[in-house]
Amino acid sequence: MKSRSESLIRLKKFQVDEKRRQVAQIEMMVADFERMASELDQQIEIEHTKTGISDTAHFAYSTFAKAALTRRDNLLASANDMKVKLEAAQDALAEALEDLKKVELLDQREHQREKDEQAKVEQSEYDEVARMHYRRQ
């Protein structure tokens, strides 16, 4: 029984570790998207300052700025999509942690039950030795 519960605990720990890696990876992607969008914002501001035109509807608006705006919007949309996936991954991690905790508690109870049973057997043996000793006297 021990090897089975230990195997189950190892499996649950592996699942928790995998969920943690997924959460970390998604968090890193969101941070990267937001960082790149921020850098594009800075480049757009520099282009606006350089050209003196910040109205996107103006006929002479910079094509670089238009492209950067589109790319920035795409990055922010991707970041928002990843945030939804991040929430799902965090929920899955919380569930995996809960499952691990349950398995560990069950294993702990089983170990305690085995210890209690062993103590009961030992006490029974000690009682028998005491009875034998008492009868001899």
Short mmCIF file of N, CA, C and O in Angstrom, two decimals:
data_model
loop_
_atom_site.label_atom_id
_atom_site.label_comp_id
_atom_site.label_asym_id
_atom_site.label_seq_id
_atom_site.Cartn_x
_atom_site.Cartn_y
_atom_site.Cartn_z
N MET A 1 0.83 -1.20 0.00
CA MET A 1 0.00 0.00 0.00
C MET A 1 0.86 1.25 0.00
O MET A 1 0.53 2.23 -0.61
N LYS A 2 2.01 1.17 0.69
CA LYS A 2 2.88 2.33 0.78
C LYS A 2 3.36 2.75 -0.60
O LYS A 2 3.32 3.92 -0.95
N SER A 3 3.84 1.79 -1.38
CA SER A 3 4.39 2.14 -2.69
C SER A 3 3.32 2.74 -3.59
O SER A 3 3.60 3.63 -4.38
N ARG A 4 2.09 2.27 -3.45
CA ARG A 4 1.00 2.81 -4.26
C ARG A 4 0.71 4.25 -3.87
O ARG A 4 0.58 5.12 -4.74
N SER A 5 0.62 4.55 -2.58
CA SER A 5 0.34 5.92 -2.15
C SER A 5 1.52 6.83 -2.44
O SER A 5 1.34 7.98 -2.83
N GLU A 6 2.74 6.31 -2.30
CA GLU A 6 3.92 7.11 -2.62
C GLU A 6 3.97 7.43 -4.11
O GLU A 6 4.32 8.54 -4.50
N SER A 7 3.59 6.46 -4.93
CA SER A 7 3.55 6.69 -6.37
C SER A 7 2.49 7.73 -6.72
O SER A 7 2.72 8.60 -7.57
N LEU A 8 1.36 7.66 -6.05
CA LEU A 8 0.30 8.63 -6.29
C LEU A 8 0.73 10.03 -5.86
O LEU A 8 0.48 11.01 -6.57
N ILE A 9 1.43 10.12 -4.76
CA ILE A 9 1.94 11.42 -4.30
C ILE A 9 2.96 11.97 -5.29
O ILE A 9 2.92 13.16 -5.64
N ARG A 10 3.85 11.11 -5.77
CA ARG A 10 4.84 11.56 -6.77
C ARG A 10 4.14 12.05 -8.04
O ARG A 10 4.54 13.07 -8.61
N LEU A 11 3.11 11.34 -8.46
CA LEU A 11 2.35 11.75 -9.64
C LEU A 11 1.70 13.11 -9.42
O LEU A 11 1.79 14.00 -10.29
N LYS A 12 1.08 13.29 -8.26
CA LYS A 12 0.41 14.56 -7.96
C LYS A 12 1.43 15.70 -7.88
O LYS A 12 1.17 16.81 -8.34
N LYS A 13 2.60 15.44 -7.31
CA LYS A 13 3.65 16.46 -7.24
C LYS A 13 4.13 16.82 -8.64
O LYS A 13 4.37 17.99 -8.93
N PHE A 14 4.27 15.83 -9.49
CA PHE A 14 4.67 16.09 -10.87
C PHE A 14 3.63 16.96 -11.56
O PHE A 14 3.98 17.92 -12.27
N GLN A 15 2.35 16.64 -11.36
CA GLN A 15 1.28 17.43 -11.97
C GLN A 15 1.30 18.88 -11.45
O GLN A 15 1.12 19.81 -12.23
N VAL A 16 1.53 19.05 -10.18
CA VAL A 16 1.62 20.40 -9.60
C VAL A 16 2.80 21.15 -10.22
O VAL A 16 2.65 22.32 -10.61
N ASP A 17 3.94 20.49 -10.32
CA ASP A 17 5.11 21.13 -10.92
C ASP A 17 4.84 21.53 -12.36
O ASP A 17 5.24 22.62 -12.80
N GLU A 18 4.17 20.66 -13.10
CA GLU A 18 3.85 20.96 -14.50
C GLU A 18 2.91 22.16 -14.59
O GLU A 18 3.10 23.05 -15.43
N LYS A 19 1.92 22.22 -13.72
CA LYS A 19 0.99 23.36 -13.72
C LYS A 19 1.72 24.65 -13.35
O LYS A 19 1.44 25.71 -13.91
N ARG A 20 2.65 24.56 -12.41
CA ARG A 20 3.44 25.74 -12.04
C ARG A 20 4.26 26.24 -13.22
O ARG A 20 4.37 27.44 -13.45
N ARG A 21 4.87 25.30 -13.95
CA ARG A 21 5.65 25.69 -15.13
C ARG A 21 4.77 26.37 -16.16
O ARG A 21 5.17 27.37 -16.78
N GLN A 22 3.57 25.84 -16.36
CA GLN A 22 2.65 26.45 -17.32
C GLN A 22 2.27 27.86 -16.90
O GLN A 22 2.26 28.78 -17.72
N VAL A 23 1.96 28.05 -15.63
CA VAL A 23 1.60 29.37 -15.12
C VAL A 23 2.77 30.34 -15.31
O VAL A 23 2.58 31.46 -15.80
N ALA A 24 3.97 29.90 -14.95
CA ALA A 24 5.15 30.76 -15.10
C ALA A 24 5.39 31.11 -16.56
O ALA A 24 5.72 32.27 -16.88
N GLN A 25 5.21 30.16 -17.44
CA GLN A 25 5.43 30.40 -18.86
C GLN A 25 4.42 31.41 -19.40
O GLN A 25 4.79 32.33 -20.13
N ILE A 26 3.18 31.26 -19.02
CA ILE A 26 2.15 32.19 -19.48
C ILE A 26 2.39 33.58 -18.91
O ILE A 26 2.25 34.59 -19.61
N GLU A 27 2.76 33.65 -17.62
CA GLU A 27 3.07 34.95 -17.02
C GLU A 27 4.21 35.64 -17.75
O GLU A 27 4.16 36.85 -17.99
N MET A 28 5.21 34.86 -18.13
CA MET A 28 6.34 35.42 -18.85
C MET A 28 5.91 35.93 -20.23
O MET A 28 6.34 37.01 -20.67
N MET A 29 5.04 35.19 -20.89
CA MET A 29 4.56 35.62 -22.20
C MET A 29 3.76 36.91 -22.10
O MET A 29 3.94 37.83 -22.92
N VAL A 30 2.89 37.00 -21.10
CA VAL A 30 2.10 38.22 -20.90
C VAL A 30 3.04 39.40 -20.65
O VAL A 30 2.87 40.48 -21.24
N ALA A 31 4.02 39.20 -19.79
CA ALA A 31 4.97 40.27 -19.49
C ALA A 31 5.75 40.70 -20.74
O ALA A 31 5.95 41.90 -20.97
N ASP A 32 6.15 39.71 -21.54
CA ASP A 32 6.87 40.03 -22.78
C ASP A 32 5.99 40.82 -23.75
O ASP A 32 6.45 41.80 -24.34
N PHE A 33 4.75 40.40 -23.92
CA PHE A 33 3.83 41.11 -24.81
C PHE A 33 3.63 42.55 -24.34
O PHE A 33 3.66 43.49 -25.14
N GLU A 34 3.43 42.71 -23.04
CA GLU A 34 3.20 44.06 -22.51
C GLU A 34 4.45 44.92 -22.61
O GLU A 34 4.37 46.11 -22.91
N ARG A 35 5.62 44.33 -22.42
CA ARG A 35 6.88 45.06 -22.56
C ARG A 35 7.07 45.52 -23.99
O ARG A 35 7.41 46.67 -24.26
N MET A 36 6.83 44.59 -24.94
CA MET A 36 6.99 44.95 -26.35
C MET A 36 5.98 46.03 -26.76
O MET A 36 6.33 46.95 -27.52
N ALA A 37 4.77 45.96 -26.25
CA ALA A 37 3.76 46.98 -26.55
C ALA A 37 4.19 48.32 -25.98
O ALA A 37 4.00 49.36 -26.64
N SER A 38 4.77 48.32 -24.80
CA SER A 38 5.26 49.56 -24.20
C SER A 38 6.39 50.16 -25.03
O SER A 38 6.44 51.38 -25.23
N GLU A 39 7.29 49.30 -25.49
CA GLU A 39 8.38 49.77 -26.34
C GLU A 39 7.83 50.38 -27.64
O GLU A 39 8.33 51.40 -28.11
N LEU A 40 6.81 49.75 -28.20
CA LEU A 40 6.19 50.30 -29.41
C LEU A 40 5.53 51.64 -29.11
O LEU A 40 5.58 52.55 -29.95
N ASP A 41 4.90 51.77 -27.95
CA ASP A 41 4.32 53.06 -27.56
C ASP A 41 5.38 54.16 -27.56
O ASP A 41 5.14 55.27 -28.04
N GLN A 42 6.53 53.82 -27.01
CA GLN A 42 7.63 54.80 -26.97
C GLN A 42 8.08 55.16 -28.39
O GLN A 42 8.30 56.34 -28.70
N GLN A 43 8.20 54.15 -29.25
CA GLN A 43 8.61 54.41 -30.63
C GLN A 43 7.57 55.26 -31.36
O GLN A 43 7.92 56.14 -32.15
N ILE A 44 6.30 55.01 -31.09
CA ILE A 44 5.22 55.78 -31.71
C ILE A 44 5.29 57.24 -31.25
O ILE A 44 5.16 58.16 -32.07
N GLU A 45 5.53 57.43 -29.96
CA GLU A 45 5.64 58.79 -29.43
C GLU A 45 6.83 59.52 -30.05
O GLU A 45 6.74 60.70 -30.39
N ILE A 46 7.93 58.81 -30.21
CA ILE A 46 9.11 59.40 -30.86
C ILE A 46 8.78 59.79 -32.29
O ILE A 46 9.13 60.88 -32.75
N GLU A 47 8.08 58.92 -33.00
CA GLU A 47 7.68 59.20 -34.39
C GLU A 47 6.73 60.40 -34.46
O GLU A 47 6.86 61.24 -35.35
N HIS A 48 5.79 60.48 -33.51
CA HIS A 48 4.87 61.63 -33.46
C HIS A 48 5.64 62.92 -33.25
O HIS A 48 5.37 63.94 -33.90
N THR A 49 6.60 62.87 -32.34
CA THR A 49 7.42 64.06 -32.06
C THR A 49 8.25 64.44 -33.28
O THR A 49 8.36 65.62 -33.63
N LYS A 50 8.82 63.43 -33.91
CA LYS A 50 9.69 63.66 -35.07
C LYS A 50 8.91 64.26 -36.25
O LYS A 50 9.37 65.20 -36.89
N THR A 51 7.70 63.73 -36.52
CA THR A 51 6.92 64.20 -37.67
C THR A 51 6.03 65.37 -37.32
O THR A 51 5.60 66.10 -38.21
N GLY A 52 5.70 65.50 -36.06
CA GLY A 52 4.78 66.55 -35.65
C GLY A 52 3.33 66.23 -35.94
O GLY A 52 2.45 67.08 -35.79
N ILE A 53 3.04 64.99 -36.35
CA ILE A 53 1.67 64.57 -36.67
C ILE A 53 1.29 63.39 -35.80
O ILE A 53 1.92 62.33 -35.86
N SER A 54 0.25 63.57 -34.98
CA SER A 54 -0.20 62.48 -34.12
C SER A 54 -1.62 62.04 -34.46
O SER A 54 -2.13 61.08 -33.87
N ASP A 55 -2.25 62.70 -35.40
CA ASP A 55 -3.61 62.35 -35.84
C ASP A 55 -3.53 61.21 -36.85
O ASP A 55 -3.00 61.38 -37.96
N THR A 56 -4.05 60.05 -36.47
CA THR A 56 -3.96 58.88 -37.34
C THR A 56 -4.75 59.05 -38.63
O THR A 56 -4.47 58.37 -39.62
N ALA A 57 -5.71 59.97 -38.65
CA ALA A 57 -6.53 60.20 -39.85
C ALA A 57 -5.86 61.19 -40.81
O ALA A 57 -6.30 61.35 -41.95
N HIS A 58 -4.80 61.84 -40.38
CA HIS A 58 -4.10 62.82 -41.22
C HIS A 58 -3.47 62.10 -42.41
O HIS A 58 -2.93 61.01 -42.28
N PHE A 59 -3.55 62.71 -43.60
CA PHE A 59 -3.06 62.07 -44.82
C PHE A 59 -1.55 61.83 -44.80
O PHE A 59 -1.04 60.93 -45.47
N ALA A 60 -0.82 62.61 -44.00
CA ALA A 60 0.64 62.48 -43.95
C ALA A 60 1.11 61.71 -42.71
O ALA A 60 2.30 61.73 -42.39
N TYR A 61 0.18 61.04 -42.06
CA TYR A 61 0.56 60.29 -40.85
C TYR A 61 1.57 59.22 -41.22
O TYR A 61 1.46 58.54 -42.25
N SER A 62 2.55 59.05 -40.38
CA SER A 62 3.67 58.14 -40.62
C SER A 62 3.19 56.69 -40.81
O SER A 62 2.44 56.16 -39.99
N THR A 63 3.69 56.06 -41.88
CA THR A 63 3.34 54.64 -42.10
C THR A 63 4.00 53.76 -41.04
O THR A 63 3.44 52.74 -40.64
N PHE A 64 5.18 54.18 -40.58
CA PHE A 64 5.83 53.44 -39.50
C PHE A 64 4.96 53.46 -38.24
O PHE A 64 4.76 52.44 -37.59
N ALA A 65 4.42 54.65 -37.92
CA ALA A 65 3.58 54.78 -36.74
C ALA A 65 2.30 53.96 -36.89
O ALA A 65 1.84 53.33 -35.93
N LYS A 66 1.73 53.93 -38.10
CA LYS A 66 0.52 53.11 -38.34
C LYS A 66 0.82 51.64 -38.10
O LYS A 66 0.06 50.93 -37.44
N ALA A 67 1.93 51.20 -38.67
CA ALA A 67 2.31 49.80 -38.51
C ALA A 67 2.61 49.48 -37.04
O ALA A 67 2.21 48.42 -36.53
N ALA A 68 3.28 50.39 -36.36
CA ALA A 68 3.60 50.18 -34.94
C ALA A 68 2.33 50.16 -34.10
O ALA A 68 2.21 49.36 -33.16
N LEU A 69 1.36 51.02 -34.43
CA LEU A 69 0.08 51.01 -33.70
C LEU A 69 -0.64 49.68 -33.89
O LEU A 69 -1.17 49.10 -32.92
N THR A 70 -0.65 49.19 -35.11
CA THR A 70 -1.30 47.91 -35.38
C THR A 70 -0.61 46.78 -34.63
O THR A 70 -1.27 45.94 -34.01
N ARG A 71 0.69 46.78 -34.69
CA ARG A 71 1.45 45.74 -33.99
C ARG A 71 1.23 45.84 -32.49
O ARG A 71 1.05 44.81 -31.81
N ARG A 72 1.25 47.04 -31.93
CA ARG A 72 1.02 47.24 -30.50
C ARG A 72 -0.37 46.72 -30.10
O ARG A 72 -0.53 46.02 -29.11
N ASP A 73 -1.38 47.06 -30.91
CA ASP A 73 -2.74 46.59 -30.61
C ASP A 73 -2.82 45.07 -30.66
O ASP A 73 -3.50 44.45 -29.82
N ASN A 74 -2.13 44.46 -31.62
CA ASN A 74 -2.11 43.00 -31.70
C ASN A 74 -1.42 42.39 -30.48
O ASN A 74 -1.88 41.37 -29.94
N LEU A 75 -0.33 43.01 -30.05
CA LEU A 75 0.37 42.51 -28.86
C LEU A 75 -0.51 42.62 -27.62
O LEU A 75 -0.55 41.69 -26.80
N LEU A 76 -1.21 43.74 -27.47
CA LEU A 76 -2.08 43.92 -26.30
C LEU A 76 -3.25 42.94 -26.35
O LEU A 76 -3.66 42.40 -25.31
N ALA A 77 -3.77 42.68 -27.55
CA ALA A 77 -4.85 41.69 -27.68
C ALA A 77 -4.34 40.30 -27.31
O ALA A 77 -5.02 39.54 -26.61
N SER A 78 -3.13 39.98 -27.76
CA SER A 78 -2.53 38.69 -27.41
C SER A 78 -2.30 38.59 -25.90
O SER A 78 -2.53 37.54 -25.30
N ALA A 79 -1.85 39.68 -25.30
CA ALA A 79 -1.63 39.69 -23.85
C ALA A 79 -2.94 39.46 -23.12
O ALA A 79 -2.99 38.70 -22.14
N ASN A 80 -4.01 40.08 -23.58
CA ASN A 80 -5.31 39.88 -22.94
C ASN A 80 -5.80 38.44 -23.11
O ASN A 80 -6.37 37.86 -22.18
N ASP A 81 -5.57 37.86 -24.29
CA ASP A 81 -5.93 36.46 -24.50
C ASP A 81 -5.14 35.55 -23.57
O ASP A 81 -5.68 34.60 -23.00
N MET A 82 -3.86 35.87 -23.41
CA MET A 82 -3.02 35.06 -22.53
C MET A 82 -3.42 35.22 -21.07
O MET A 82 -3.27 34.29 -20.29
N LYS A 83 -3.94 36.38 -20.70
CA LYS A 83 -4.40 36.57 -19.32
C LYS A 83 -5.57 35.65 -19.02
O LYS A 83 -5.69 35.13 -17.90
N VAL A 84 -6.44 35.45 -20.01
CA VAL A 84 -7.55 34.50 -19.83
C VAL A 84 -7.00 33.10 -19.64
O VAL A 84 -7.44 32.36 -18.75
N LYS A 85 -6.00 32.75 -20.46
CA LYS A 85 -5.38 31.43 -20.32
C LYS A 85 -4.64 31.32 -18.98
O LYS A 85 -4.61 30.25 -18.38
N LEU A 86 -4.07 32.43 -18.54
CA LEU A 86 -3.37 32.45 -17.25
C LEU A 86 -4.33 32.15 -16.11
O LEU A 86 -4.02 31.36 -15.22
N GLU A 87 -5.49 32.75 -16.15
CA GLU A 87 -6.48 32.48 -15.09
C GLU A 87 -6.87 31.01 -15.08
O GLU A 87 -6.96 30.40 -14.01
N ALA A 88 -7.07 30.43 -16.26
CA ALA A 88 -7.41 29.01 -16.35
C ALA A 88 -6.26 28.15 -15.82
O ALA A 88 -6.49 27.17 -15.10
N ALA A 89 -5.03 28.53 -16.16
CA ALA A 89 -3.87 27.77 -15.69
C ALA A 89 -3.72 27.89 -14.17
O ALA A 89 -3.36 26.93 -13.49
N GLN A 90 -3.99 29.08 -13.64
CA GLN A 90 -3.92 29.27 -12.18
C GLN A 90 -5.00 28.45 -11.48
O GLN A 90 -4.75 27.88 -10.41
N ASP A 91 -6.18 28.38 -12.07
CA ASP A 91 -7.24 27.55 -11.50
C ASP A 91 -6.84 26.07 -11.52
O ASP A 91 -7.06 25.35 -10.55
N ALA A 92 -6.23 25.64 -12.63
CA ALA A 92 -5.79 24.25 -12.73
C ALA A 92 -4.69 23.96 -11.71
O ALA A 92 -4.66 22.88 -11.11
N LEU A 93 -3.81 24.93 -11.49
CA LEU A 93 -2.75 24.76 -10.48
C LEU A 93 -3.36 24.65 -9.09
O LEU A 93 -2.98 23.78 -8.30
N ALA A 94 -4.33 25.50 -8.78
CA ALA A 94 -4.97 25.45 -7.47
C ALA A 94 -5.65 24.09 -7.26
O ALA A 94 -5.57 23.51 -6.18
N GLU A 95 -6.28 23.60 -8.30
CA GLU A 95 -6.95 22.30 -8.22
C GLU A 95 -5.93 21.18 -8.02
O GLU A 95 -6.14 20.26 -7.21
N ALA A 96 -4.82 21.25 -8.74
CA ALA A 96 -3.77 20.23 -8.60
C ALA A 96 -3.16 20.27 -7.20
O ALA A 96 -2.89 19.22 -6.61
N LEU A 97 -2.97 21.47 -6.65
CA LEU A 97 -2.46 21.59 -5.28
C LEU A 97 -3.44 21.00 -4.28
O LEU A 97 -3.04 20.33 -3.32
N GLU A 98 -4.71 21.24 -4.50
CA GLU A 98 -5.74 20.70 -3.62
C GLU A 98 -5.74 19.17 -3.67
O GLU A 98 -5.84 18.51 -2.63
N ASP A 99 -5.62 18.61 -4.88
CA ASP A 99 -5.57 17.16 -5.03
C ASP A 99 -4.35 16.58 -4.31
O ASP A 99 -4.44 15.55 -3.64
N LEU A 100 -3.21 17.25 -4.47
CA LEU A 100 -1.98 16.80 -3.80
C LEU A 100 -2.18 16.81 -2.29
O LEU A 100 -1.80 15.86 -1.60
N LYS A 101 -2.75 17.87 -1.78
CA LYS A 101 -2.97 17.99 -0.34
C LYS A 101 -3.87 16.85 0.16
O LYS A 101 -3.59 16.24 1.20
N LYS A 102 -4.92 16.54 -0.59
CA LYS A 102 -5.83 15.46 -0.20
C LYS A 102 -5.09 14.12 -0.15
O LYS A 102 -5.24 13.35 0.80
N VAL A 103 -4.29 13.85 -1.17
CA VAL A 103 -3.56 12.59 -1.23
C VAL A 103 -2.55 12.51 -0.09
O VAL A 103 -2.39 11.46 0.55
N GLU A 104 -1.87 13.62 0.19
CA GLU A 104 -0.91 13.63 1.29
C GLU A 104 -1.60 13.41 2.63
O GLU A 104 -1.09 12.69 3.50
N LEU A 105 -2.77 14.02 2.81
CA LEU A 105 -3.51 13.81 4.06
C LEU A 105 -3.96 12.36 4.21
O LEU A 105 -3.88 11.79 5.30
N LEU A 106 -4.44 11.79 3.12
CA LEU A 106 -4.85 10.38 3.17
C LEU A 106 -3.66 9.49 3.49
O LEU A 106 -3.77 8.55 4.29
N ASP A 107 -2.51 9.79 2.90
CA ASP A 107 -1.31 9.01 3.17
C ASP A 107 -0.89 9.17 4.63
O ASP A 107 -0.51 8.20 5.29
N GLN A 108 -0.97 10.39 5.12
CA GLN A 108 -0.62 10.65 6.51
C GLN A 108 -1.55 9.88 7.46
O GLN A 108 -1.10 9.29 8.43
N ARG A 109 -2.84 9.89 7.15
CA ARG A 109 -3.80 9.14 7.98
C ARG A 109 -3.50 7.65 7.95
O ARG A 109 -3.59 6.96 8.97
N GLU A 110 -3.17 7.14 6.76
CA GLU A 110 -2.85 5.71 6.62
C GLU A 110 -1.61 5.37 7.44
O GLU A 110 -1.60 4.35 8.14
N HIS A 111 -0.59 6.22 7.39
CA HIS A 111 0.61 5.98 8.19
C HIS A 111 0.28 6.02 9.68
O HIS A 111 0.79 5.20 10.45
N GLN A 112 -0.54 6.96 10.08
CA GLN A 112 -0.92 7.05 11.49
C GLN A 112 -1.71 5.81 11.91
O GLN A 112 -1.49 5.28 13.00
N ARG A 113 -2.60 5.34 11.03
CA ARG A 113 -3.37 4.14 11.33
C ARG A 113 -2.43 2.94 11.49
O ARG A 113 -2.61 2.12 12.41
N GLU A 114 -1.42 2.85 10.62
CA GLU A 114 -0.45 1.75 10.73
C GLU A 114 0.33 1.85 12.04
O GLU A 114 0.57 0.84 12.69
N LYS A 115 0.74 3.06 12.40
CA LYS A 115 1.47 3.25 13.66
C LYS A 115 0.60 2.87 14.85
O LYS A 115 1.06 2.22 15.79
N ASP A 116 -0.66 3.29 14.82
CA ASP A 116 -1.58 2.96 15.90
C ASP A 116 -1.77 1.45 16.01
O ASP A 116 -1.79 0.89 17.11
N GLU A 117 -1.91 0.80 14.86
CA GLU A 117 -2.08 -0.66 14.86
C GLU A 117 -0.83 -1.34 15.40
O GLU A 117 -0.92 -2.29 16.19
N GLN A 118 0.34 -0.86 14.99
CA GLN A 118 1.60 -1.42 15.48
C GLN A 118 1.71 -1.22 16.99
O GLN A 118 2.13 -2.13 17.72
N ALA A 119 1.34 -0.04 17.47
CA ALA A 119 1.39 0.24 18.91
C ALA A 119 0.44 -0.69 19.66
O ALA A 119 0.76 -1.17 20.76
N LYS A 120 -0.72 -0.93 19.08
CA LYS A 120 -1.70 -1.82 19.72
C LYS A 120 -1.14 -3.25 19.81
O LYS A 120 -1.27 -3.91 20.85
N VAL A 121 -0.49 -3.71 18.76
CA VAL A 121 0.09 -5.05 18.75
C VAL A 121 1.21 -5.13 19.80
O VAL A 121 1.29 -6.10 20.57
N GLU A 122 2.06 -4.11 19.84
CA GLU A 122 3.15 -4.09 20.82
C GLU A 122 2.61 -4.08 22.24
O GLU A 122 3.12 -4.80 23.12
N GLN A 123 1.58 -3.28 22.48
CA GLN A 123 0.99 -3.21 23.81
C GLN A 123 0.39 -4.56 24.20
O GLN A 123 0.53 -5.00 25.34
N SER A 124 -0.24 -5.22 23.24
CA SER A 124 -0.79 -6.55 23.49
C SER A 124 0.31 -7.53 23.87
O SER A 124 0.15 -8.34 24.79
N GLU A 125 1.43 -7.45 23.18
CA GLU A 125 2.56 -8.33 23.49
C GLU A 125 3.12 -8.03 24.88
O GLU A 125 3.43 -8.95 25.64
N TYR A 126 3.24 -6.74 25.21
CA TYR A 126 3.73 -6.37 26.54
C TYR A 126 2.77 -6.84 27.62
O TYR A 126 3.19 -7.32 28.68
N ASP A 127 1.46 -6.73 27.34
CA ASP A 127 0.47 -7.20 28.31
C ASP A 127 0.60 -8.70 28.53
O ASP A 127 0.49 -9.18 29.66
N GLU A 128 0.82 -9.44 27.46
CA GLU A 128 0.96 -10.88 27.56
C GLU A 128 2.21 -11.24 28.38
O GLU A 128 2.17 -12.14 29.23
N VAL A 129 3.30 -10.52 28.14
CA VAL A 129 4.53 -10.75 28.90
C VAL A 129 4.28 -10.46 30.38
O VAL A 129 4.70 -11.22 31.26
N ALA A 130 3.57 -9.40 30.66
CA ALA A 130 3.27 -9.04 32.05
C ALA A 130 2.39 -10.10 32.71
O ALA A 130 2.60 -10.46 33.87
N ARG A 131 1.41 -10.62 31.99
CA ARG A 131 0.54 -11.66 32.54
C ARG A 131 1.34 -12.92 32.85
O ARG A 131 1.15 -13.57 33.89
N MET A 132 2.22 -13.28 31.91
CA MET A 132 3.07 -14.47 32.11
C MET A 132 3.96 -14.27 33.35
O MET A 132 4.11 -15.20 34.15
N HIS A 133 4.51 -13.10 33.48
CA HIS A 133 5.38 -12.80 34.61
C HIS A 133 4.58 -12.83 35.91
O HIS A 133 5.04 -13.34 36.93
N TYR A 134 3.37 -12.33 35.90
CA TYR A 134 2.52 -12.28 37.09
C TYR A 134 2.13 -13.71 37.49
O TYR A 134 2.07 -14.03 38.68
N ARG A 135 1.83 -14.57 36.53
CA ARG A 135 1.41 -15.94 36.83
C ARG A 135 2.55 -16.74 37.45
O ARG A 135 2.31 -17.65 38.25
N ARG A 136 3.78 -16.43 37.10
CA ARG A 136 4.92 -17.16 37.64
C ARG A 136 5.13 -16.83 39.12
O ARG A 136 5.67 -17.63 39.86
N GLN A 137 4.71 -15.68 39.52
CA GLN A 137 4.96 -15.29 40.91
C GLN A 137 4.00 -15.87 41.86
O GLN A 137 3.09 -16.45 41.91
#
